[in-house]
Amino acid sequence: MKTKRVRFAPSPTGWLHVGGARTALFNWLYAKKKEGKLILRIEDTDLERSSEEYTASIKEDLKWLGIKWDEYYKQSDRLEIYERYARKLVHEGKAYHCYCREDELEERRKKAIEEGRPPIYDGRCRNLTEEEKKNYRDQGREPTIRFKLPEQQPHAVVPDEIKGEIEFESLTTGDFVILKSDGTPSYNFACVLDDHLMEISFVLRAEDHLTNTAKQMFLYDALGFEKPRFGHLSMLLGPDKTKLSKRSGVTSVGEFRKDGYLPEAMVNHLALLGWSSKDEQEVFSREELIESFSLDNIVDSPQVFDRDKLDWFNGQYIKEVELERFVELASPFLEKSGFVDEASLKEIGAEGLRRALDLVRPSISKLSELVDNEDMAIFFDGVGLTGEAEEVLAWEDSEEVLRAIMEKFSETEVLQPEDVSKAVRDTKEEVDTGYKEVYKPLRAAVTGRLSGPEIKEVISILGPEKTVARINSVL
Ligand code: GLU
Ligand code: ZN
């Protein structure tokens, strides 16, 4: 069986958006499932709007998502190819030079709209005589090359494997440009040539390209190329049910990364957008996603990108990733926080930091929450007392409790969580008071607050010396 080949073909005119990431992901999953190849093709023929910076960031974001490509092409390296094929079509009478200037075209478009006609190219350069052409050239006009659509009403059928066959009764597009006057190809032309030359077997892209696909059908026929299979993914919408945009608060993949989302969560969420799974399972490993990927499962209706759901996924992954990796992911965010500096990190030590992060991670849903995380701050110095904590410290037994327990802590070098529990029990007996009367002042003195992670864990991580110092300073 022939190797299946799919591609992701972003235009580097902006950052990678979540919609693009989902298209890339579905192509990648398909390639993995079919043991095929994923081609990354940068469609940068719009020289003015494309930039190297965007190309680099798209590649970086794809890598971050774990979407690896097998082959890489840039259309700007391939301009000669497009030009050659455009000339071939002209030679075969399937395309022609159009000498109309942009301002003239614009004028005619306006007029057509005013007169209630579709604003499409009127084909006036289709049958120019040699003399007319020469005249135009002498005027210094740089021609574009236009594709000759069939004379009769062009009627296209797109055999879509997700939506089923889609018919386009009449394309509201006249003879369209395939090569611009600066020698760069139009999107549709370069896309068809590359999909053919790169032996793409299946084109899976977003449904906003459907009319492009319809136009591309004519190009395949004119070029004598066999058509690949097609599938169009329904659109991703923002929470307000409109197209994703900055305004809908859903932006580029890079921003999610900076905000402390894990690629696993992003991948999981994106994969499940537009995918119906038979059971209730929601958290899928990459392997499971590949395993269960199938065109039949892709749902053909617009999907809403749901940030809360993403947060939920992210929280799940934060709880589950290996601690080593979590520490690595967390570090840049901690460094941005006000409570951590080189000295305080040294003081808590690598092991202490690991344990502290492990203790805090169940309560966060994205890494950026670490930056001003109060539960994390308690492991570092400079904890002030809340009003509630002060009240608890003023309780009748508090001072006695704290002195008693501090004494027990001073006697040891290490404090396991069980040791803390034992010290609490013993103190309770000694002072003859309740558990609450021991725990609360202890927590207040050590952390300055009444809520937070388990106090025996906190104290165990801080160690006796620091714990005693904190209690002392409160007393
Ligand atoms: N460059 C096009 C885009 O970014 C690619 C569409 C396609 O996959 O053919 O929308
Ligand atoms: Zn013209």
XYZ file of C-alpha atoms and ligand atoms in Angstrom:
486
model
C 0.000 0.000 0.000
C 1.233 3.482 -0.829
C 2.415 5.586 2.076
C -0.214 8.073 3.188
C 0.981 11.637 3.017
C -0.703 14.623 4.610
C 0.409 18.166 5.131
C -0.011 21.200 7.305
C 0.386 24.342 5.240
C 0.343 27.492 7.357
C 0.845 30.947 5.935
C 3.383 32.737 8.119
C 1.372 35.930 8.258
C 0.643 35.615 11.957
C 1.210 33.472 15.012
C -0.057 29.918 15.103
C -3.646 30.074 16.289
C -5.481 27.333 18.102
C -7.545 26.665 14.975
C -4.391 26.122 12.952
C -2.957 24.011 15.733
C -6.018 21.780 15.619
C -5.664 21.339 11.861
C -1.992 20.490 12.327
C -2.846 18.081 15.113
C -5.505 16.227 13.111
C -3.087 15.846 10.227
C -0.404 14.602 12.569
C -2.772 12.120 14.221
C -3.834 10.871 10.814
C -0.217 10.424 9.716
C 0.659 8.582 12.920
C -2.389 6.376 12.742
C -1.697 5.437 9.132
C 2.062 5.233 9.616
C 2.264 7.904 6.988
C 4.166 11.143 6.659
C 3.389 14.677 7.728
C 4.724 17.451 5.545
C 5.106 20.954 6.899
C 4.756 23.421 4.078
C 5.204 27.091 4.753
C 3.007 29.023 2.340
C 4.936 32.234 2.278
C 4.367 33.427 -1.248
C 2.633 36.535 -0.026
C 6.000 38.133 0.395
C 4.683 41.291 1.938
C 2.630 39.734 4.703
C 4.842 36.733 5.470
C 7.753 36.909 7.831
C 10.614 34.754 9.006
C 9.660 35.560 12.542
C 6.227 34.033 12.126
C 7.680 31.003 10.367
C 10.074 30.434 13.245
C 7.365 30.834 15.838
C 4.985 28.470 14.049
C 7.700 25.820 13.975
C 8.463 26.402 17.612
C 4.812 26.126 18.618
C 4.370 22.926 16.629
C 7.435 21.453 18.313
C 6.098 22.479 21.670
C 2.844 20.667 20.895
C 4.870 17.593 19.981
C 3.765 17.741 16.359
C 6.791 16.542 14.439
C 6.939 16.758 10.668
C 8.780 14.387 8.374
C 9.466 16.785 5.518
C 9.685 20.531 5.312
C 9.213 22.918 2.401
C 8.931 26.629 1.935
C 7.025 27.882 -1.054
C 9.290 30.887 -1.494
C 12.045 28.411 -2.400
C 9.894 27.007 -5.156
C 8.848 30.045 -7.170
C 10.419 28.751 -10.372
C 8.239 25.675 -10.263
C 5.016 27.654 -10.076
C 6.117 29.955 -12.820
C 7.001 27.043 -15.079
C 3.580 25.467 -14.666
C 1.818 28.767 -15.195
C 3.632 29.198 -18.495
C 2.777 25.654 -19.436
C -0.916 26.384 -18.930
C -0.615 29.536 -21.020
C 1.114 27.535 -23.707
C -1.703 24.999 -23.685
C -4.316 27.734 -23.935
C -5.628 27.027 -20.421
C -4.453 30.298 -18.960
C -3.687 33.733 -20.323
C -1.938 36.980 -19.596
C -4.099 39.685 -18.121
C -2.835 43.233 -18.448
C -5.512 44.923 -16.405
C -4.125 47.142 -13.677
C -5.294 46.819 -10.090
C -6.961 50.241 -10.174
C -8.895 49.315 -13.313
C -10.026 46.059 -11.771
C -11.097 47.861 -8.638
C -13.060 50.369 -10.703
C -14.894 47.581 -12.531
C -15.577 45.695 -9.306
C -17.201 48.791 -7.848
C -19.265 49.340 -10.940
C -20.423 45.728 -10.997
C -21.579 45.982 -7.409
C -23.435 49.190 -8.165
C -25.161 47.522 -11.074
C -25.973 44.425 -9.091
C -23.647 42.092 -10.976
C -21.180 39.763 -9.254
C -17.857 41.622 -8.969
C -15.848 39.089 -10.858
C -13.273 39.403 -13.580
C -14.990 39.901 -16.903
C -12.508 37.943 -18.997
C -11.606 40.862 -21.187
C -7.988 39.746 -21.648
C -8.922 36.213 -22.679
C -8.671 36.841 -26.386
C -6.290 39.715 -26.864
C -4.605 39.969 -30.220
C -0.816 40.009 -30.439
C -1.032 43.690 -31.214
C -3.146 44.508 -28.203
C -0.712 42.601 -26.030
C 2.187 44.478 -27.496
C 0.441 47.753 -26.864
C -0.078 46.897 -23.258
C 3.526 45.810 -22.855
C 4.681 49.021 -24.438
C 2.665 50.871 -21.843
C 4.838 49.097 -19.284
C 2.036 46.950 -17.882
C 3.187 43.844 -16.031
C 0.720 41.047 -16.725
C -0.679 38.520 -14.312
C -1.603 35.060 -15.492
C -5.234 34.087 -15.156
C -6.735 30.657 -15.267
C -9.449 30.088 -17.862
C -12.472 28.663 -16.152
C -14.748 26.493 -18.299
C -16.930 28.625 -20.570
C -20.207 27.279 -19.271
C -21.220 28.059 -15.725
C -18.372 26.489 -13.767
C -19.841 23.808 -11.614
C -17.708 22.025 -9.050
C -18.161 19.014 -6.844
C -15.942 18.582 -3.822
C -15.823 14.998 -2.611
C -15.417 15.738 1.078
C -14.860 12.748 3.335
C -16.106 14.476 6.453
C -19.027 16.449 5.099
C -19.933 14.261 2.197
C -20.071 15.468 -1.381
C -20.509 19.211 -1.691
C -21.770 20.789 -4.855
C -21.015 24.301 -5.967
C -23.685 25.284 -8.435
C -21.825 28.261 -9.704
C -18.608 29.709 -8.505
C -18.786 33.402 -7.940
C -15.301 33.753 -9.175
C -14.248 34.691 -12.636
C -11.014 33.606 -14.260
C -8.724 33.826 -11.294
C -5.106 34.839 -11.066
C -2.624 31.987 -10.751
C 0.542 34.004 -11.111
C 0.807 37.566 -9.940
C 2.697 40.185 -11.893
C 5.661 39.904 -9.551
C 5.968 36.237 -10.468
C 4.604 34.848 -7.217
C 1.789 32.314 -7.390
C -1.674 32.683 -5.915
C -2.526 30.453 -2.988
C -4.770 28.099 -4.967
C -2.263 27.552 -7.718
C 0.761 26.908 -5.515
C -1.333 24.728 -3.260
C -2.529 22.436 -6.056
C 0.914 22.144 -7.575
C 2.517 21.375 -4.252
C -0.138 18.966 -3.112
C 0.457 17.095 -6.345
C 4.243 17.363 -6.484
C 4.562 16.446 -2.820
C 2.311 13.462 -3.429
C -0.189 14.450 -0.791
C -2.794 11.736 -0.583
C -5.229 13.451 1.730
C -5.877 17.153 2.192
C -7.329 17.815 5.616
C -7.944 21.481 6.313
C -10.465 23.860 7.807
C -13.808 24.405 6.117
C -13.140 28.055 5.391
C -11.143 26.670 2.479
C -14.101 24.918 0.888
C -14.572 27.400 -1.941
C -10.842 27.280 -2.524
C -11.091 23.539 -2.851
C -13.880 24.016 -5.378
C -11.663 26.306 -7.452
C -8.789 23.903 -7.102
C -10.837 21.144 -8.754
C -10.549 23.010 -12.053
C -6.828 23.355 -11.677
C -6.384 19.633 -11.070
C -8.329 18.917 -14.235
C -6.481 21.457 -16.335
C -3.105 20.237 -15.112
C -4.078 16.625 -15.628
C -3.326 15.763 -12.006
C -5.035 13.045 -10.064
C -6.957 14.575 -7.152
C -6.094 13.739 -3.578
C -8.794 12.935 -1.054
C -10.267 15.890 0.832
C -11.686 16.522 4.264
C -12.759 19.858 5.742
C -12.842 20.416 9.467
C -15.624 22.497 10.905
C -14.599 25.806 12.392
C -13.414 26.449 15.900
C -15.408 29.214 17.534
C -14.657 31.406 20.498
C -16.790 31.241 23.646
C -19.055 33.919 22.139
C -19.787 31.514 19.253
C -18.101 33.731 16.726
C -14.921 33.137 14.833
C -11.893 32.848 17.083
C -10.175 36.126 17.545
C -8.178 38.144 20.003
C -11.444 39.604 21.147
C -12.856 36.233 22.077
C -9.909 35.846 24.410
C -8.655 32.840 22.538
C -5.433 33.616 20.860
C -2.228 32.115 19.686
C -0.747 28.883 20.882
C 2.318 30.781 22.039
C 0.215 32.787 24.456
C -1.190 29.661 26.024
C 2.325 28.367 26.406
C 3.446 31.571 28.103
C 0.440 31.403 30.349
C 1.539 28.058 31.695
C -0.501 25.513 29.832
C 1.035 22.135 29.205
C 1.222 20.931 25.621
C -0.465 17.691 26.670
C -3.516 19.617 27.850
C -3.672 21.681 24.692
C -3.338 18.615 22.501
C -5.928 16.728 24.488
C -8.426 19.559 24.344
C -7.888 20.320 20.663
C -8.126 16.674 19.700
C -11.450 16.302 21.427
C -12.870 19.391 19.770
C -14.791 17.976 16.876
C -14.372 14.390 17.841
C -16.983 12.058 19.180
C -15.762 9.293 21.385
C -18.004 6.444 22.299
C -17.299 6.440 26.003
C -16.867 9.062 28.650
C -13.107 9.096 28.546
C -11.682 12.593 28.320
C -8.055 12.393 29.254
C -6.185 10.729 26.441
C -2.464 10.151 26.167
C -0.895 10.861 22.808
C -0.796 7.145 22.070
C -4.459 6.775 22.912
C -5.331 9.731 20.710
C -3.508 8.174 17.788
C -5.101 4.826 18.479
C -8.634 6.161 18.533
C -8.254 8.672 15.703
C -10.569 8.005 12.819
C -12.171 10.133 10.132
C -15.489 8.581 11.083
C -15.199 10.114 14.532
C -14.794 13.659 13.328
C -17.931 15.616 14.049
C -19.123 17.969 11.372
C -20.380 20.924 13.369
C -18.705 24.066 14.661
C -16.913 23.564 17.948
C -16.492 26.041 20.738
C -13.050 26.449 22.181
C -13.702 26.331 25.869
C -11.093 27.869 28.119
C -12.600 26.399 31.282
C -12.365 22.975 29.769
C -8.774 23.636 28.811
C -8.073 24.739 32.384
C -9.602 21.531 33.605
C -7.439 19.449 31.288
C -4.409 21.440 32.312
C -5.123 20.861 35.982
C -5.352 17.146 35.300
C -2.000 17.110 33.574
C -0.373 19.279 36.222
C -1.378 16.692 38.803
C -0.154 13.823 36.706
C 3.066 14.790 34.983
C 6.263 13.414 36.401
C 7.463 15.561 39.249
C 10.857 16.114 37.594
C 9.158 17.590 34.577
C 6.764 19.647 36.656
C 9.669 21.210 38.526
C 11.269 22.088 35.218
C 8.050 23.565 33.856
C 7.415 25.492 37.055
C 10.863 27.036 37.443
C 10.542 29.902 34.970
C 7.253 30.910 36.589
C 8.690 30.788 40.088
C 11.566 32.924 38.947
C 9.074 35.577 37.975
C 7.485 35.565 41.396
C 8.300 38.141 43.990
C 8.989 35.667 46.763
C 11.733 33.616 45.187
C 15.307 34.654 44.672
C 18.604 32.858 44.416
C 19.209 32.886 48.158
C 15.767 31.623 49.104
C 15.963 28.871 46.513
C 19.261 27.789 47.919
C 17.822 27.747 51.373
C 14.867 25.529 50.567
C 17.115 23.286 48.484
C 16.300 21.206 45.427
C 14.539 18.507 47.406
C 12.520 21.004 49.414
C 11.431 22.768 46.253
C 10.371 19.502 44.668
C 8.301 18.592 47.688
C 6.775 22.051 47.931
C 5.783 22.036 44.260
C 4.364 18.576 44.588
C 2.279 19.718 47.528
C 0.955 22.799 45.764
C 0.295 21.444 42.286
C -3.112 19.881 42.911
C -4.503 23.337 43.567
C -3.429 25.083 40.379
C -4.721 24.828 36.857
C -1.967 26.682 35.066
C 1.665 27.340 35.770
C 1.301 31.100 35.731
C -0.705 30.762 38.941
C 2.586 29.964 40.626
C 3.790 33.502 40.170
C 1.696 34.887 42.996
C 0.735 31.643 44.641
C 0.240 32.091 48.370
C 0.597 28.404 49.051
C 3.995 28.524 47.424
C 5.020 31.774 49.085
C 4.817 30.216 52.546
C 7.944 28.201 51.811
C 9.919 31.360 51.390
C 10.518 34.165 53.779
C 8.550 37.299 54.252
C 5.148 35.896 55.195
C 2.979 38.462 56.892
C 0.195 37.612 59.336
C -3.411 37.855 58.173
C -5.958 39.340 60.535
C -7.495 35.925 61.106
C -4.093 34.493 61.942
C -3.530 37.235 64.480
C -6.834 36.445 66.152
C -5.925 32.787 66.475
C -2.552 33.654 67.920
C -4.334 35.714 70.560
C -6.294 32.711 71.800
C -5.822 31.877 75.445
C -3.773 28.702 74.947
C -1.886 29.749 71.867
C 1.281 30.943 73.492
C 1.629 27.885 75.672
C 0.898 25.596 72.747
C 3.488 27.251 70.567
C 6.171 27.180 73.252
C 5.526 23.504 73.904
C 5.557 22.443 70.304
C 8.545 24.593 69.467
C 10.507 22.796 72.114
C 9.718 19.454 70.554
C 10.759 20.674 67.123
C 14.043 22.040 68.462
C 15.088 18.607 69.620
C 15.385 17.102 66.161
C 17.209 17.734 62.911
C 14.647 16.329 60.529
C 10.908 16.394 60.804
C 8.902 13.818 58.928
C 5.199 14.581 58.560
C 4.486 11.824 61.138
C 6.827 13.544 63.585
C 4.781 16.712 63.248
C 1.560 14.813 63.873
C 3.084 13.231 66.945
C 4.299 16.564 68.263
C 0.780 17.955 67.809
C -0.749 15.034 69.690
C 1.746 15.305 72.524
C 1.297 19.059 72.775
C -2.462 18.649 72.907
C -2.078 16.239 75.868
C 0.459 18.389 77.633
C -1.451 21.623 77.394
C -4.716 19.789 77.842
C -6.537 21.454 75.021
C -8.224 20.560 71.716
C -6.674 19.667 68.329
C -7.959 22.829 66.769
C -6.287 24.820 69.556
C -2.971 23.315 68.531
C -3.247 23.141 64.776
C -4.580 26.595 64.165
C -1.985 28.602 66.104
C 0.705 26.367 64.649
C -0.442 27.066 61.120
C -0.877 30.752 61.853
C 2.621 31.045 63.304
C 4.383 29.065 60.595
C 2.545 30.275 57.516
C 0.907 33.502 58.635
C -2.445 32.244 57.320
C -5.185 29.831 58.292
C -5.525 28.002 55.022
C -3.088 26.302 52.742
C -1.512 22.936 52.119
C -1.310 20.328 54.864
C 0.628 21.808 57.737
C 2.541 18.661 58.641
C 3.867 18.547 55.084
C 4.696 22.231 55.131
C 6.630 21.925 58.380
C 8.387 18.810 57.207
C 9.561 20.662 54.103
C 10.596 23.779 55.988
C 12.542 21.705 58.509
C 12.828 22.253 62.266
C 15.217 25.175 62.204
C 13.102 27.404 60.042
C 9.882 26.330 61.714
C 11.256 27.150 65.132
C 12.553 30.484 63.929
C 9.138 31.408 62.583
C 7.333 30.389 65.748
C 9.872 32.292 67.757
C 9.419 35.442 65.819
C 5.675 35.300 66.330
C 6.070 34.764 70.051
N -1.905 28.560 3.670
C -3.270 28.177 3.838
C -3.743 28.656 5.190
O -2.922 28.901 6.058
C -3.322 26.678 3.741
C -4.641 26.090 3.508
C -4.486 24.647 3.101
O -4.293 23.822 4.000
O -4.484 24.386 1.908
O -4.906 28.829 5.433
Zn -7.315 41.665 -17.938
